[in-house]
Amino acid sequence: MGTSRVMEVPAGVQVGTKSFPTTLPLAEKEVILTFDDGPWPGTTAAILDALKARCVRATFFLIGQNAKARPELVRRQIAEGHTVAHHSMTHPTETLAKMPFEAAVGEIDRGMAADDLAAYGSAAGAPRVPFFRFPGFASTPRLLDNLSARGISVFGADFWASDWNRMTPAQQLELVLGRLEAAGRGIVLFHDTKAQTAEMIPAFLDALAQRGYRVVHMVPAGTGGQK
């Protein structure tokens, strides 16, 4: 299938129509693939295998404690050209929006540092890839302002697979393809911690190709690609 093009995302944007008024400037039938909550044993590697077999690149929003536990999977994501982004340190049950502001910022920053340490062997100052997604999409105006002031882009999604709900891979495929057809384009959210998603992804990628969709890979502006 391949990746049709690379999109450089400016610093400090807030995109994804499930959370924000606007999204990335995608053409009709262009899709950005994103995965949350990994890396996870078994499922992340299976998804990477499917992406590699079809020369497709995606963005992975990592949980810091998972990156710390499985740095070899993070380094594989980097080596295979994917974008490693951030999704907090622990994915707190109460969400960042319900935490005191300073505690929430600390949770975000610790996660970014853990991801960078796993990916690149060091973490200092600003994250190498300034992309963040709030767990549960639970942001606050103050947290959004803090991230924007630091040039960190925040991503929602335009549609999702609802793979937090148990279903068969076939049911999930039908659901996400239906949502894609309705949207026509956009940022799609999966979770690479889910076995049903890992099993479904090869068929989903094949269906994209058969239906004339094109995958866009997003990277920070000025990089031209993952470093």
PDB file of C-alpha atoms in Angstrom, residues 4-213:
ATOM      1  CA  SER A   4       1.345   8.457   0.128  1.00  0.00           C
ATOM      2  CA  ARG A   5       2.957  11.540   1.659  1.00  0.00           C
ATOM      3  CA  VAL A   6       4.459  13.083   4.776  1.00  0.00           C
ATOM      4  CA  MET A   7       2.687  16.003   6.445  1.00  0.00           C
ATOM      5  CA  GLU A   8       4.727  18.381   8.594  1.00  0.00           C
ATOM      6  CA  VAL A   9       2.587  19.579  11.509  1.00  0.00           C
ATOM      7  CA  PRO A  10       3.268  23.092  12.877  1.00  0.00           C
ATOM      8  CA  ALA A  11       4.103  23.560  16.541  1.00  0.00           C
ATOM      9  CA  GLY A  12       1.306  24.172  19.011  1.00  0.00           C
ATOM     10  CA  VAL A  13      -1.714  23.211  16.910  1.00  0.00           C
ATOM     11  CA  GLN A  14      -4.823  21.585  18.385  1.00  0.00           C
ATOM     12  CA  VAL A  15      -6.546  19.307  15.883  1.00  0.00           C
ATOM     13  CA  GLY A  16      -9.087  16.498  15.610  1.00  0.00           C
ATOM     14  CA  THR A  17     -12.771  17.276  15.295  1.00  0.00           C
ATOM     15  CA  LYS A  18     -13.830  15.007  18.151  1.00  0.00           C
ATOM     16  CA  SER A  19     -12.124  17.513  20.483  1.00  0.00           C
ATOM     17  CA  PHE A  20     -11.377  20.698  18.546  1.00  0.00           C
ATOM     18  CA  PRO A  21     -13.011  22.878  15.863  1.00  0.00           C
ATOM     19  CA  THR A  22     -10.501  21.962  13.142  1.00  0.00           C
ATOM     20  CA  THR A  23      -8.337  19.101  11.961  1.00  0.00           C
ATOM     21  CA  LEU A  24      -5.314  18.603   9.720  1.00  0.00           C
ATOM     22  CA  PRO A  25      -5.654  19.625   6.050  1.00  0.00           C
ATOM     23  CA  LEU A  26      -6.257  16.219   4.529  1.00  0.00           C
ATOM     24  CA  ALA A  27      -7.601  15.635   1.051  1.00  0.00           C
ATOM     25  CA  GLU A  28     -10.553  13.373   0.392  1.00  0.00           C
ATOM     26  CA  LYS A  29      -9.659   9.724   1.086  1.00  0.00           C
ATOM     27  CA  GLU A  30      -6.524  10.588   3.083  1.00  0.00           C
ATOM     28  CA  VAL A  31      -6.126   8.913   6.488  1.00  0.00           C
ATOM     29  CA  ILE A  32      -3.670   9.378   9.366  1.00  0.00           C
ATOM     30  CA  LEU A  33      -3.246   6.258  11.502  1.00  0.00           C
ATOM     31  CA  THR A  34      -2.670   6.727  15.242  1.00  0.00           C
ATOM     32  CA  PHE A  35      -2.314   4.205  18.062  1.00  0.00           C
ATOM     33  CA  ASP A  36      -2.592   4.906  21.813  1.00  0.00           C
ATOM     34  CA  ASP A  37      -1.468   3.313  25.090  1.00  0.00           C
ATOM     35  CA  GLY A  38       1.449   1.134  23.989  1.00  0.00           C
ATOM     36  CA  PRO A  39       3.886  -0.295  23.629  1.00  0.00           C
ATOM     37  CA  TRP A  40       2.369  -3.596  24.719  1.00  0.00           C
ATOM     38  CA  PRO A  41       3.635  -7.188  24.536  1.00  0.00           C
ATOM     39  CA  GLY A  42       2.525  -9.088  21.459  1.00  0.00           C
ATOM     40  CA  THR A  43      -0.026  -6.668  20.062  1.00  0.00           C
ATOM     41  CA  THR A  44       2.310  -3.750  19.295  1.00  0.00           C
ATOM     42  CA  ALA A  45       4.743  -6.023  17.458  1.00  0.00           C
ATOM     43  CA  ALA A  46       1.910  -7.595  15.456  1.00  0.00           C
ATOM     44  CA  ILE A  47       0.690  -4.161  14.377  1.00  0.00           C
ATOM     45  CA  LEU A  48       4.227  -3.118  13.457  1.00  0.00           C
ATOM     46  CA  ASP A  49       4.555  -6.289  11.386  1.00  0.00           C
ATOM     47  CA  ALA A  50       1.360  -5.462   9.471  1.00  0.00           C
ATOM     48  CA  LEU A  51       2.437  -1.868   8.862  1.00  0.00           C
ATOM     49  CA  LYS A  52       5.904  -2.934   7.724  1.00  0.00           C
ATOM     50  CA  ALA A  53       4.530  -5.522   5.311  1.00  0.00           C
ATOM     51  CA  ARG A  54       2.533  -2.776   3.580  1.00  0.00           C
ATOM     52  CA  CYS A  55       5.132   0.030   3.895  1.00  0.00           C
ATOM     53  CA  VAL A  56       2.722   2.117   5.981  1.00  0.00           C
ATOM     54  CA  ARG A  57       3.790   4.566   8.701  1.00  0.00           C
ATOM     55  CA  ALA A  58       1.762   5.578  11.731  1.00  0.00           C
ATOM     56  CA  THR A  59       1.983   7.658  14.905  1.00  0.00           C
ATOM     57  CA  PHE A  60       2.143   5.963  18.303  1.00  0.00           C
ATOM     58  CA  PHE A  61       1.082   7.942  21.388  1.00  0.00           C
ATOM     59  CA  LEU A  62       2.999   6.136  24.138  1.00  0.00           C
ATOM     60  CA  ILE A  63       2.328   5.760  27.837  1.00  0.00           C
ATOM     61  CA  GLY A  64       5.591   6.544  29.594  1.00  0.00           C
ATOM     62  CA  GLN A  65       5.574   3.582  31.953  1.00  0.00           C
ATOM     63  CA  ASN A  66       4.962   1.228  29.008  1.00  0.00           C
ATOM     64  CA  ALA A  67       7.794   2.809  27.023  1.00  0.00           C
ATOM     65  CA  LYS A  68      10.089   2.454  30.028  1.00  0.00           C
ATOM     66  CA  ALA A  69       9.175  -1.219  30.368  1.00  0.00           C
ATOM     67  CA  ARG A  70       9.573  -2.043  26.651  1.00  0.00           C
ATOM     68  CA  PRO A  71      12.183   0.252  25.094  1.00  0.00           C
ATOM     69  CA  GLU A  72      12.989  -2.309  22.421  1.00  0.00           C
ATOM     70  CA  LEU A  73       9.514  -1.827  20.912  1.00  0.00           C
ATOM     71  CA  VAL A  74       9.885   1.952  21.008  1.00  0.00           C
ATOM     72  CA  ARG A  75      13.236   1.713  19.247  1.00  0.00           C
ATOM     73  CA  ARG A  76      11.671  -0.569  16.656  1.00  0.00           C
ATOM     74  CA  GLN A  77       8.983   2.042  15.989  1.00  0.00           C
ATOM     75  CA  ILE A  78      11.695   4.641  15.424  1.00  0.00           C
ATOM     76  CA  ALA A  79      13.780   2.328  13.243  1.00  0.00           C
ATOM     77  CA  GLU A  80      10.799   1.545  11.019  1.00  0.00           C
ATOM     78  CA  GLY A  81      10.018   5.206  10.441  1.00  0.00           C
ATOM     79  CA  HIS A  82       7.004   5.730  12.667  1.00  0.00           C
ATOM     80  CA  THR A  83       6.406   8.842  14.754  1.00  0.00           C
ATOM     81  CA  VAL A  84       6.719   8.352  18.516  1.00  0.00           C
ATOM     82  CA  ALA A  85       4.423  10.774  20.357  1.00  0.00           C
ATOM     83  CA  HIS A  86       3.169  11.088  23.933  1.00  0.00           C
ATOM     84  CA  HIS A  87       0.130  10.090  26.016  1.00  0.00           C
ATOM     85  CA  SER A  88       1.125  10.840  29.678  1.00  0.00           C
ATOM     86  CA  MET A  89       3.129   8.728  32.125  1.00  0.00           C
ATOM     87  CA  THR A  90       0.461   6.429  33.581  1.00  0.00           C
ATOM     88  CA  HIS A  91      -2.876   7.123  31.827  1.00  0.00           C
ATOM     89  CA  PRO A  92      -4.423   8.130  35.181  1.00  0.00           C
ATOM     90  CA  THR A  93      -7.901   6.778  35.843  1.00  0.00           C
ATOM     91  CA  GLU A  94      -9.142  10.131  37.141  1.00  0.00           C
ATOM     92  CA  THR A  95      -7.851  11.825  33.932  1.00  0.00           C
ATOM     93  CA  LEU A  96      -5.541  14.814  33.753  1.00  0.00           C
ATOM     94  CA  ALA A  97      -8.525  17.162  33.738  1.00  0.00           C
ATOM     95  CA  LYS A  98      -9.442  16.124  37.283  1.00  0.00           C
ATOM     96  CA  MET A  99      -5.909  16.388  38.687  1.00  0.00           C
ATOM     97  CA  PRO A 100      -4.412  19.547  40.203  1.00  0.00           C
ATOM     98  CA  PHE A 101      -2.754  21.573  37.459  1.00  0.00           C
ATOM     99  CA  GLU A 102       0.844  21.090  38.613  1.00  0.00           C
ATOM    100  CA  ALA A 103       0.314  17.366  39.104  1.00  0.00           C
ATOM    101  CA  ALA A 104      -1.145  17.054  35.604  1.00  0.00           C
ATOM    102  CA  VAL A 105       1.773  18.932  34.055  1.00  0.00           C
ATOM    103  CA  GLY A 106       4.155  16.657  35.945  1.00  0.00           C
ATOM    104  CA  GLU A 107       2.338  13.591  34.651  1.00  0.00           C
ATOM    105  CA  ILE A 108       2.643  14.889  31.087  1.00  0.00           C
ATOM    106  CA  ASP A 109       6.310  15.831  31.401  1.00  0.00           C
ATOM    107  CA  ARG A 110       7.342  12.573  33.070  1.00  0.00           C
ATOM    108  CA  GLY A 111       5.668  10.656  30.284  1.00  0.00           C
ATOM    109  CA  MET A 112       7.449  12.634  27.590  1.00  0.00           C
ATOM    110  CA  ALA A 113      10.798  12.151  29.312  1.00  0.00           C
ATOM    111  CA  ALA A 114      10.223   8.390  29.697  1.00  0.00           C
ATOM    112  CA  ASP A 115       9.244   8.067  26.031  1.00  0.00           C
ATOM    113  CA  ASP A 116      12.317   9.982  24.849  1.00  0.00           C
ATOM    114  CA  LEU A 117      14.624   8.002  27.116  1.00  0.00           C
ATOM    115  CA  ALA A 118      13.254   4.743  25.709  1.00  0.00           C
ATOM    116  CA  ALA A 119      13.356   5.970  22.117  1.00  0.00           C
ATOM    117  CA  TYR A 120      16.636   7.870  21.980  1.00  0.00           C
ATOM    118  CA  GLY A 121      18.558   6.965  25.140  1.00  0.00           C
ATOM    119  CA  SER A 122      18.327  10.449  26.630  1.00  0.00           C
ATOM    120  CA  ALA A 123      15.743  13.021  27.638  1.00  0.00           C
ATOM    121  CA  ALA A 124      16.461  16.661  28.309  1.00  0.00           C
ATOM    122  CA  GLY A 125      14.270  19.725  27.997  1.00  0.00           C
ATOM    123  CA  ALA A 126      11.587  19.765  25.316  1.00  0.00           C
ATOM    124  CA  PRO A 127      10.406  16.467  23.828  1.00  0.00           C
ATOM    125  CA  ARG A 128      12.006  15.416  20.561  1.00  0.00           C
ATOM    126  CA  VAL A 129       8.546  15.067  18.996  1.00  0.00           C
ATOM    127  CA  PRO A 130       6.204  17.735  20.416  1.00  0.00           C
ATOM    128  CA  PHE A 131       2.993  15.744  19.856  1.00  0.00           C
ATOM    129  CA  PHE A 132       0.620  14.923  22.726  1.00  0.00           C
ATOM    130  CA  ARG A 133      -2.803  13.329  23.137  1.00  0.00           C
ATOM    131  CA  PHE A 134      -4.760  13.627  26.368  1.00  0.00           C
ATOM    132  CA  PRO A 135      -5.829  10.289  27.858  1.00  0.00           C
ATOM    133  CA  GLY A 136      -9.565  10.066  27.379  1.00  0.00           C
ATOM    134  CA  PHE A 137      -9.330  13.382  25.470  1.00  0.00           C
ATOM    135  CA  ALA A 138      -9.774  15.005  28.906  1.00  0.00           C
ATOM    136  CA  SER A 139      -8.060  18.370  28.659  1.00  0.00           C
ATOM    137  CA  THR A 140      -8.562  21.708  30.383  1.00  0.00           C
ATOM    138  CA  PRO A 141      -8.113  25.215  28.964  1.00  0.00           C
ATOM    139  CA  ARG A 142      -5.175  25.810  31.309  1.00  0.00           C
ATOM    140  CA  LEU A 143      -3.407  22.604  30.281  1.00  0.00           C
ATOM    141  CA  LEU A 144      -4.029  23.342  26.607  1.00  0.00           C
ATOM    142  CA  ASP A 145      -2.580  26.836  27.044  1.00  0.00           C
ATOM    143  CA  ASN A 146       0.463  25.383  28.809  1.00  0.00           C
ATOM    144  CA  LEU A 147       1.175  22.946  25.989  1.00  0.00           C
ATOM    145  CA  SER A 148       0.542  25.538  23.283  1.00  0.00           C
ATOM    146  CA  ALA A 149       2.953  27.972  24.944  1.00  0.00           C
ATOM    147  CA  ARG A 150       5.628  25.261  24.787  1.00  0.00           C
ATOM    148  CA  GLY A 151       4.987  24.532  21.120  1.00  0.00           C
ATOM    149  CA  ILE A 152       3.467  21.116  21.813  1.00  0.00           C
ATOM    150  CA  SER A 153       0.716  20.101  19.411  1.00  0.00           C
ATOM    151  CA  VAL A 154      -2.332  18.371  20.857  1.00  0.00           C
ATOM    152  CA  PHE A 155      -4.194  15.731  18.880  1.00  0.00           C
ATOM    153  CA  GLY A 156      -7.723  14.536  19.206  1.00  0.00           C
ATOM    154  CA  ALA A 157      -9.163  12.349  16.443  1.00  0.00           C
ATOM    155  CA  ASP A 158     -11.722  12.684  13.676  1.00  0.00           C
ATOM    156  CA  PHE A 159     -13.129   9.204  14.240  1.00  0.00           C
ATOM    157  CA  TRP A 160     -12.163   6.124  16.190  1.00  0.00           C
ATOM    158  CA  ALA A 161     -12.457   2.372  16.236  1.00  0.00           C
ATOM    159  CA  SER A 162     -14.071   2.187  19.699  1.00  0.00           C
ATOM    160  CA  ASP A 163     -11.705  -0.689  20.374  1.00  0.00           C
ATOM    161  CA  TRP A 164     -12.024  -0.127  24.115  1.00  0.00           C
ATOM    162  CA  ASN A 165     -15.282  -2.061  23.636  1.00  0.00           C
ATOM    163  CA  ARG A 166     -14.977  -5.815  23.191  1.00  0.00           C
ATOM    164  CA  MET A 167     -15.948  -7.042  19.743  1.00  0.00           C
ATOM    165  CA  THR A 168     -14.641  -9.437  17.141  1.00  0.00           C
ATOM    166  CA  PRO A 169     -12.023  -8.224  14.656  1.00  0.00           C
ATOM    167  CA  ALA A 170     -14.628  -8.559  11.900  1.00  0.00           C
ATOM    168  CA  GLN A 171     -17.105  -6.396  13.825  1.00  0.00           C
ATOM    169  CA  GLN A 172     -14.436  -3.812  14.499  1.00  0.00           C
ATOM    170  CA  LEU A 173     -13.415  -3.748  10.843  1.00  0.00           C
ATOM    171  CA  GLU A 174     -16.989  -3.154   9.747  1.00  0.00           C
ATOM    172  CA  LEU A 175     -17.413  -0.399  12.350  1.00  0.00           C
ATOM    173  CA  VAL A 176     -14.266   1.550  11.528  1.00  0.00           C
ATOM    174  CA  LEU A 177     -14.703   1.252   7.769  1.00  0.00           C
ATOM    175  CA  GLY A 178     -18.242   2.553   8.110  1.00  0.00           C
ATOM    176  CA  ARG A 179     -17.018   5.524  10.107  1.00  0.00           C
ATOM    177  CA  LEU A 180     -14.267   6.179   7.595  1.00  0.00           C
ATOM    178  CA  GLU A 181     -16.705   6.106   4.702  1.00  0.00           C
ATOM    179  CA  ALA A 182     -18.928   8.585   6.559  1.00  0.00           C
ATOM    180  CA  ALA A 183     -16.036  10.925   7.348  1.00  0.00           C
ATOM    181  CA  GLY A 184     -14.259  10.577   4.022  1.00  0.00           C
ATOM    182  CA  ARG A 185     -10.871  11.430   5.550  1.00  0.00           C
ATOM    183  CA  GLY A 186      -9.264  12.115   8.900  1.00  0.00           C
ATOM    184  CA  ILE A 187      -7.212  11.080  11.902  1.00  0.00           C
ATOM    185  CA  VAL A 188      -8.273   7.637  13.152  1.00  0.00           C
ATOM    186  CA  LEU A 189      -7.609   6.364  16.666  1.00  0.00           C
ATOM    187  CA  PHE A 190      -6.759   2.760  17.522  1.00  0.00           C
ATOM    188  CA  HIS A 191      -5.128   1.181  20.585  1.00  0.00           C
ATOM    189  CA  ASP A 192      -2.121  -1.043  20.006  1.00  0.00           C
ATOM    190  CA  THR A 193      -2.801  -2.718  23.368  1.00  0.00           C
ATOM    191  CA  LYS A 194      -5.891  -4.492  22.004  1.00  0.00           C
ATOM    192  CA  ALA A 195      -5.702  -8.004  20.558  1.00  0.00           C
ATOM    193  CA  GLN A 196      -8.809  -7.451  18.457  1.00  0.00           C
ATOM    194  CA  THR A 197      -7.158  -4.420  16.860  1.00  0.00           C
ATOM    195  CA  ALA A 198      -3.900  -6.243  16.188  1.00  0.00           C
ATOM    196  CA  GLU A 199      -5.830  -9.031  14.493  1.00  0.00           C
ATOM    197  CA  MET A 200      -7.932  -6.576  12.467  1.00  0.00           C
ATOM    198  CA  ILE A 201      -5.225  -4.209  11.218  1.00  0.00           C
ATOM    199  CA  PRO A 202      -4.004  -6.298   8.241  1.00  0.00           C
ATOM    200  CA  ALA A 203      -7.534  -6.511   6.837  1.00  0.00           C
ATOM    201  CA  PHE A 204      -8.106  -2.820   7.540  1.00  0.00           C
ATOM    202  CA  LEU A 205      -4.972  -1.786   5.646  1.00  0.00           C
ATOM    203  CA  ASP A 206      -5.911  -4.044   2.737  1.00  0.00           C
ATOM    204  CA  ALA A 207      -9.405  -2.542   2.694  1.00  0.00           C
ATOM    205  CA  LEU A 208      -7.949   0.972   2.589  1.00  0.00           C
ATOM    206  CA  ALA A 209      -5.939   0.073  -0.495  1.00  0.00           C
ATOM    207  CA  GLN A 210      -8.877  -1.657  -2.173  1.00  0.00           C
ATOM    208  CA  ARG A 211     -11.132   1.362  -1.575  1.00  0.00           C
ATOM    209  CA  GLY A 212      -8.632   3.919  -2.836  1.00  0.00           C
ATOM    210  CA  TYR A 213      -7.647   5.479   0.476  1.00  0.00           C
TER     211      TYR A 213
END
